XYZ file of C-alpha atoms in Angstrom:
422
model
C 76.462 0.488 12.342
C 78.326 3.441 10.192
C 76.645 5.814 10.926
C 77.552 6.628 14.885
C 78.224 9.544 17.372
C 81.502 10.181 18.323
C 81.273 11.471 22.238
C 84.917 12.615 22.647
C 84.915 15.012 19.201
C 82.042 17.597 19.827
C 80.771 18.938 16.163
C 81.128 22.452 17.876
C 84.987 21.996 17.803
C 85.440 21.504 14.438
C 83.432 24.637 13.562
C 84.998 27.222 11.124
C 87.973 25.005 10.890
C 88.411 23.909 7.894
C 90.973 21.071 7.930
C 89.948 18.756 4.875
C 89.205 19.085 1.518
C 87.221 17.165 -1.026
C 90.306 16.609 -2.949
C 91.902 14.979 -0.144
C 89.111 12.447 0.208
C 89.128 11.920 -3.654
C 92.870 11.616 -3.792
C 92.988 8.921 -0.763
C 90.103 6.338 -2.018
C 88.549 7.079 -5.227
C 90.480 4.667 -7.182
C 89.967 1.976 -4.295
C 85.839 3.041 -4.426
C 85.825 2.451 -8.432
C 86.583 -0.982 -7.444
C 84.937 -1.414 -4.250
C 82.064 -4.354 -4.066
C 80.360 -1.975 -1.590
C 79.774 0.948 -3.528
C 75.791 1.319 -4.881
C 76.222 4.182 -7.382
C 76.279 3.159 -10.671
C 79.329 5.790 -11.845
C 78.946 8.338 -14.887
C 80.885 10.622 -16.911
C 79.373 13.481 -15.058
C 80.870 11.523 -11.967
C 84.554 11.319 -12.863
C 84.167 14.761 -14.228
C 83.353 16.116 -11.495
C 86.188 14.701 -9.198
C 88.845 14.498 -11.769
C 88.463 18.668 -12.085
C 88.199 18.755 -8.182
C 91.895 17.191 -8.055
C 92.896 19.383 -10.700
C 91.766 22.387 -9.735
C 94.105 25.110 -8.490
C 97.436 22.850 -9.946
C 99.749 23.383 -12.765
C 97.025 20.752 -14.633
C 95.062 23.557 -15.503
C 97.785 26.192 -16.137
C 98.532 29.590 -14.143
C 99.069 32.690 -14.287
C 102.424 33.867 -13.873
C 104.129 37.118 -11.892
C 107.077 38.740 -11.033
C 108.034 40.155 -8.348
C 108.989 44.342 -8.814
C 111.632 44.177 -5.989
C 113.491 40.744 -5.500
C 112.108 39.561 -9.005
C 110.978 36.739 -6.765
C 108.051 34.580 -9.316
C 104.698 33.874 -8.203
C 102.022 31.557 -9.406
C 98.448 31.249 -9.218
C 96.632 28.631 -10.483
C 93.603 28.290 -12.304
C 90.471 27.013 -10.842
C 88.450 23.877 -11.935
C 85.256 26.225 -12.214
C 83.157 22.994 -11.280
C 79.654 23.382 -10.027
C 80.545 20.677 -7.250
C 83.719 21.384 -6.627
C 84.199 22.873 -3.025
C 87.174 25.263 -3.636
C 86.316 27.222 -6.552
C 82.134 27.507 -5.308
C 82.314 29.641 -2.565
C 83.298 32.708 -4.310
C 80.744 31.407 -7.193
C 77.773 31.328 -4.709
C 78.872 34.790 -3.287
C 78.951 36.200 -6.284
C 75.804 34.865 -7.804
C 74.392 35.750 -4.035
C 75.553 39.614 -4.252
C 74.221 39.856 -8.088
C 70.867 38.384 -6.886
C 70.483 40.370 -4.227
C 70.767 43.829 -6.616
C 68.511 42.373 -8.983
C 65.386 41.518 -5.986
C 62.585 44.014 -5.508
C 63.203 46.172 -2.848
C 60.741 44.612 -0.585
C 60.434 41.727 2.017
C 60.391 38.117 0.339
C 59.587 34.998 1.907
C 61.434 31.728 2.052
C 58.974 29.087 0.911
C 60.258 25.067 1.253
C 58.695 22.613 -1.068
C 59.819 18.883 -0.015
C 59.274 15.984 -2.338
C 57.261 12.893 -0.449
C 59.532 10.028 0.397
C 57.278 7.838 -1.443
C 58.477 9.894 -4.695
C 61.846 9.423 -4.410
C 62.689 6.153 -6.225
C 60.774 7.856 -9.353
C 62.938 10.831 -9.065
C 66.192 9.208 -8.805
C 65.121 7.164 -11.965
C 63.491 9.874 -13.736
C 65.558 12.915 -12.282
C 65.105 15.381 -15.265
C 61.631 15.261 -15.802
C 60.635 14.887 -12.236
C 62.796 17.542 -11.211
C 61.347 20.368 -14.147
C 57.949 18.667 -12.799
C 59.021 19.870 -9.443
C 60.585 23.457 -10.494
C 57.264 24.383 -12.490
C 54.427 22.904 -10.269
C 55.380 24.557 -7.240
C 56.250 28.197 -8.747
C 52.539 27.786 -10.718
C 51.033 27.566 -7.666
C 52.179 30.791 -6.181
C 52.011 32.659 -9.295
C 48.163 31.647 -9.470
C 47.560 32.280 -5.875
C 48.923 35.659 -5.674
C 47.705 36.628 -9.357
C 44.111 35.497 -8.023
C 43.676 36.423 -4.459
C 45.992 39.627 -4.810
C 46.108 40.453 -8.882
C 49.640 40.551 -8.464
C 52.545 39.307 -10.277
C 54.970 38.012 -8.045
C 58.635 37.464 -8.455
C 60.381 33.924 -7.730
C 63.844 32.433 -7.188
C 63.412 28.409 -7.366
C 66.858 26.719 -5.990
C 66.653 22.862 -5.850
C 68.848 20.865 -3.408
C 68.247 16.757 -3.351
C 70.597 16.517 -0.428
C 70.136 16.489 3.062
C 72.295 17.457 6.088
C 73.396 13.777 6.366
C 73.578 13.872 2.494
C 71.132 11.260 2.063
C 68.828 11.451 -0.980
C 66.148 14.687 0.205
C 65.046 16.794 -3.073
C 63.323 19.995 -1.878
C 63.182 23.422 -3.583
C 63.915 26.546 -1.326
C 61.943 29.534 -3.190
C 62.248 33.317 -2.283
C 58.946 34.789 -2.946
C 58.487 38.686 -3.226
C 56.034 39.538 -0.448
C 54.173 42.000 -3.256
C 54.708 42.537 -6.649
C 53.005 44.415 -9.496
C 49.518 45.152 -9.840
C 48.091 43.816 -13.178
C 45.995 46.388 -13.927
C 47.915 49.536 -12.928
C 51.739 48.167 -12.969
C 52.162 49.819 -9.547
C 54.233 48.040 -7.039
C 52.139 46.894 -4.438
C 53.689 44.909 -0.861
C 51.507 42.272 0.634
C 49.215 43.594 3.806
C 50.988 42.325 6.999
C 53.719 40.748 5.074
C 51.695 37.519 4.829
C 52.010 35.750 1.829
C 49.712 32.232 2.328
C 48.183 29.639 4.341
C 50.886 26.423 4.038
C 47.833 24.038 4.205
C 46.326 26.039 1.230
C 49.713 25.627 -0.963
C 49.919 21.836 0.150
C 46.814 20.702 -1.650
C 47.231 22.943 -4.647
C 51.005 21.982 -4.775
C 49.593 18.505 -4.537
C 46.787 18.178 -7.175
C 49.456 20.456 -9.521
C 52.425 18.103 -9.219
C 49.940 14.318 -9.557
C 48.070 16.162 -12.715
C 51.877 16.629 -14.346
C 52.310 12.876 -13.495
C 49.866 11.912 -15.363
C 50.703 14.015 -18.424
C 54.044 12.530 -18.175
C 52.579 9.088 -17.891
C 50.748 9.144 -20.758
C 53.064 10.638 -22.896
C 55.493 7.841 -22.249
C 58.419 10.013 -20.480
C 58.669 7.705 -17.086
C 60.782 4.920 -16.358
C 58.484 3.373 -13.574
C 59.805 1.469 -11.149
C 58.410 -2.052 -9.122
C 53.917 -2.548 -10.278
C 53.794 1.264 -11.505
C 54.675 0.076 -14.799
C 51.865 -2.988 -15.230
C 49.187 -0.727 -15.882
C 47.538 2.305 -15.955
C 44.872 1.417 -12.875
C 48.560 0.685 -10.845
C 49.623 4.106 -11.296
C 46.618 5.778 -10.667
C 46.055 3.189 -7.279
C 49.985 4.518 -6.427
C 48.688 8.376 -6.848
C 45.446 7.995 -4.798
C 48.209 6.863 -2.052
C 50.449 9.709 -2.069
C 46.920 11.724 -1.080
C 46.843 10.465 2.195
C 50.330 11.274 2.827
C 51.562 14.558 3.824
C 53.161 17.068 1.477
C 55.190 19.320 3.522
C 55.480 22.842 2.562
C 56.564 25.695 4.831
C 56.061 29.287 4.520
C 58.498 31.636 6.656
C 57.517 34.824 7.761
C 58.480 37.784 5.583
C 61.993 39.181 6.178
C 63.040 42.548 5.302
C 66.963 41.772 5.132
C 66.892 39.646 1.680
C 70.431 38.751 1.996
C 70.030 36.428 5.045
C 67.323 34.076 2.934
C 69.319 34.806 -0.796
C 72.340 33.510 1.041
C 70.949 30.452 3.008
C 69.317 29.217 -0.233
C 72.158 29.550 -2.305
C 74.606 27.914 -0.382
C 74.964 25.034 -2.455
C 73.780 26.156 -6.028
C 78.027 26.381 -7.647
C 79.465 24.106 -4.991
C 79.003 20.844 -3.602
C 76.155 19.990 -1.309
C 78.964 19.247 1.516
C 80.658 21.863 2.995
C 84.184 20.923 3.418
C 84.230 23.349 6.996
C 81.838 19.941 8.345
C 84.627 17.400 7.397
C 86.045 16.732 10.796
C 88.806 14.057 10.278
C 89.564 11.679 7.905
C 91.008 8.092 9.149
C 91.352 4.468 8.537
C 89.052 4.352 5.991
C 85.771 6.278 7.368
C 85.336 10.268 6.720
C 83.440 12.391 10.101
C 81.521 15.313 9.105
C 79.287 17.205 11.389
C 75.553 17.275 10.360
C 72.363 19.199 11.931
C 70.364 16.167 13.342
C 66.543 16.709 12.626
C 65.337 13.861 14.269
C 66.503 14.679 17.687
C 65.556 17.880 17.924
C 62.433 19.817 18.560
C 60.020 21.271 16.134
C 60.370 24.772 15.323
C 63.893 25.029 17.136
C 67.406 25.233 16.018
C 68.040 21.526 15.004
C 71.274 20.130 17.112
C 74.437 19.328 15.511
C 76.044 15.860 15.803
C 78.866 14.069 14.228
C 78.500 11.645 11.577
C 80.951 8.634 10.369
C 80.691 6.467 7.713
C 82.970 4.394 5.579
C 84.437 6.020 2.497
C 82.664 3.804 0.366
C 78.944 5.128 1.671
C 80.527 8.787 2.454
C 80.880 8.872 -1.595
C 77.707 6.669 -2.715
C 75.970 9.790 -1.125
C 77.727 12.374 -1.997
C 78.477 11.867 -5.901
C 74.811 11.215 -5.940
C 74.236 14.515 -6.237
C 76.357 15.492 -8.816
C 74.001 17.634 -11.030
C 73.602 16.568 -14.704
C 74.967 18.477 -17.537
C 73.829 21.428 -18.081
C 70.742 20.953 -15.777
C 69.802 24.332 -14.228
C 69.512 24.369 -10.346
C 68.547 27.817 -9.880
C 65.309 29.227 -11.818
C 63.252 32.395 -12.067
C 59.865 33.302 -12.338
C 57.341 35.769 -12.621
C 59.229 39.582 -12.405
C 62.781 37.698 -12.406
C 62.155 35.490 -15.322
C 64.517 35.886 -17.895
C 61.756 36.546 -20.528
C 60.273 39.530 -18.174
C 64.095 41.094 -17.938
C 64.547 40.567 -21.899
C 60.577 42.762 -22.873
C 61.185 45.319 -20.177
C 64.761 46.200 -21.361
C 63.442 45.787 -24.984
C 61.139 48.751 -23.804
C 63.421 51.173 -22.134
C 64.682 53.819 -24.511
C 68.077 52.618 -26.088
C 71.344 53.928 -24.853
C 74.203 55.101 -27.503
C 77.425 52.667 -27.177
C 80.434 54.039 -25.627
C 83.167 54.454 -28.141
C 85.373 51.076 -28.117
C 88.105 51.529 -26.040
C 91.587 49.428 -26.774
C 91.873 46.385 -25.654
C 95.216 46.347 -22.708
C 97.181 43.420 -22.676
C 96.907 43.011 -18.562
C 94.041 41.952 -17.135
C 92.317 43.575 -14.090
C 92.363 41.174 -11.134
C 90.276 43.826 -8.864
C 87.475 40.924 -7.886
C 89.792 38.188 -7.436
C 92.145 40.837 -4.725
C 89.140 41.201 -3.150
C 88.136 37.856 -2.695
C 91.546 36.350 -2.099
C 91.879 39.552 0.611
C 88.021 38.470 2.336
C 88.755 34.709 2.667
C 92.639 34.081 3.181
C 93.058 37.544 4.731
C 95.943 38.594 2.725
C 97.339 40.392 -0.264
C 97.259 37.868 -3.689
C 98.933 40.229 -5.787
C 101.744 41.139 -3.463
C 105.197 39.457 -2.700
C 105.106 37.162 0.159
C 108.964 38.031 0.741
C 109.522 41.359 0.093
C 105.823 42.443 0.168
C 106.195 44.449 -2.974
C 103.906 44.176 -5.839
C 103.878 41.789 -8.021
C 104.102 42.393 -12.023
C 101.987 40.460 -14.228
C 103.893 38.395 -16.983
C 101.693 36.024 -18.923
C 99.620 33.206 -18.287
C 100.192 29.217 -19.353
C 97.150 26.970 -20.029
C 98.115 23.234 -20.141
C 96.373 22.263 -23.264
C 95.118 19.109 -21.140
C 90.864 18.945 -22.074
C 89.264 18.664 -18.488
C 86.889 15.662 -19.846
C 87.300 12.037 -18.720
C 85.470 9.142 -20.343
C 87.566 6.413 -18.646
C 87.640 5.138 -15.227
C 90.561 7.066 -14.828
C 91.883 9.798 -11.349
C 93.838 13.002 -12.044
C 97.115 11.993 -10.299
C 98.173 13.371 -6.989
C 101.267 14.972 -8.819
C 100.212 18.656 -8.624
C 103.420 20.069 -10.276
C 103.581 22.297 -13.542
């Protein structure tokens, strides 16, 4: 089997320690993988893009900038990130950002986390139709809140809709995590109003809306023509319908969490993942012989309602990527989406309403740049000083900066070398 638990290396070991990174994984067996008779993903652009910027990020590939020393002269150089949406280095201070923005922009109230989890037997129709399955997804399940709390409450509610397709064990697992204002504005008076009790909704209720909203935008999508269906689905119209009138005696799991005052526990649990890769490279616990061990939170052995166990998983490096390039997003496809209050189109007529502000006079433009948010990041996670000498501990001048002129788009089976000089 390659999928195993190792008894001497307890997952709680290799906590907080990050010792691998993507790269190093990419660096070591892509180029064997391309080749491999064992891989099952069928590789795209948006693949090789993806780990051809993860090798290059933070080398002289994609430039630097460039400083000096003000004591020793010593030079210093700091390299420019990928900026990749799955690229492990340059997403955590992405996420945090996007997490400290979103938190300023939430109503000052409780919000709930809400979990909407695709049934298994839609998978294979997701994978083959991922873009219109996955807006399918994204607009069923907001809908249904949005009626529900416009109807029982005659509120409008505001909604965060992140999607994740992976799992723990980053098998294929699409589910949307939604934070859901517990409140909102009353229709008719425009009063902000929080939710008696901080209860939002019965989870049985949401289930069989969720589920007659979601079949009744298959249809529409079947007969418009927009699915690729897989196996019988596509010999008939009675077929699909027969495959429908299945998935109603199956069980469409949605949880509802109890209200929680602190938003920035929930805004940073579900955005983890939404500018990095859906592995975080603190659960890569050695890499060896051919087969990468990551630690994993194993569901299946653990009880209901508890905190799931962690266990250590190994697989070959041919799997370990099938599943994780998998979820490489598409181009341009949005992961994170608003609703309700924090739509984009509600922002856009409310600020259109407020009184307008007179521009501040245009101020010079100064040839350095501020680096205020990068010190502060660079100081949180490494726990030193970017911007000061590492010899003489003096601070460092800013000179210019150097772009390579190399475009960061492959459209050959080609690897970024591991040559990571300027």
């Amino acid at each position: 089997m390659c999928q195993s638990t190792l008894e001497k290396a307890s997952p709680q070991a290799y906590r907080y320690q990050k010792k691998y990174h993507l790269s190093d994984i990419y660096r070591l067996y892509f180029k064997d993988y391309l080749l491999s008779k064992s891989r099952h993903l069928f590789v795209e652009e948006r693949h090789l893009t993806a780990v051809n910027q993860t090798l290059c990020c933070r080398t002289g590939k994609l430039g630097y900038h460039l400083f000096r020393c003000s004591g020793c002269q010593a030079q210093k150089y700091l390299y420019h990130s990928c900026k990749h949406r799955f690229c492990g280095n340059c997403g955590s201070a992405e996420t945090q950002r996007w997490a400290e923005d979103l938190q300023v922009k939430l109503l000052d109230i409780a919000h709930h986390h809400v979990v909407f989890t695709l049934p298994a037997a839609l998978r294979k129709l997701a994978r083959d139709n991922a873009k219109a399955i996955y807006d399918l997804f994204f607009r069923a399940s907001s809908q249904v809140l949005c009626n529900y709390l416009s109807y029982k409450h005659g509120l409008h509610c505001g909604i965060v809709s992140v999607l994740h397709t992976a799992g723990s064990d980053l098998k294929y697992h699409p589910h949307l995590h939604l934070i859901v204002s517990g409140g909102g504005v009353n229709q008719a008076t425009g009063e902000q109003v929080v939710l008696p009790d901080n209860y939002l909704c019965n989870s049985a209720h949401l289930k069989k809306r969720f589920r007659w909203q979601f079949e009744k935008g298959l249809i529409e999508l079947y007969e418009k023509g927009s699915l690729r269906l897989p196996g019988s689905l596509c010999l008939g119209r009675s077929y699909f319908l027969s495959f429908l009138k299945k998935l109603n005696s199956q069980d469409w799991v949605v949880s509802v969490q109890p209200a929680l005052a602190d938003k920035s526990h929930i805004v940073k649990y579900v955005g983890r993942y939404t500018k990095r890769a859906c592995l975080s490279e603190y659960r890569i616990a050695s890499i060896q012989a051919g087969r990468i061990s990551f630690i994993y939170k194993d569901y299946k052995n653990s009880k209901t309602g508890e905190k799931p166990k962690e266990a250590m998983m190994v697989l070959p490096y041919s799997e370990f990527l099938d599943r994780l390039l998998q979820h490489v997003p598409a181009k341009s496809f949005r992961m994170v989406r608003y609703y309700g209050l924090y739509a984009t189109r509600v922002k856009r007529k409310e600020a259109a309403a407020q009184p307008a502000t007179p521009l501040p006079q245009q101020v010079a433009s100064i040839a350095e740049p501020t680096f205020s948010d990068f010190e502060t990041y660079w100081q949180e996670v490494y726990g030193e000083k970017a911007l000061n000498c590492s010899t003489c501990q003096d601070s460092l001048k800013y000179i210019g900066q150097y772009f390579s002129g190399i475009r960061v788009k492959w459209r050959t089976l080609s690897v970024a070398s591991s040559d990571d000089s300027s």
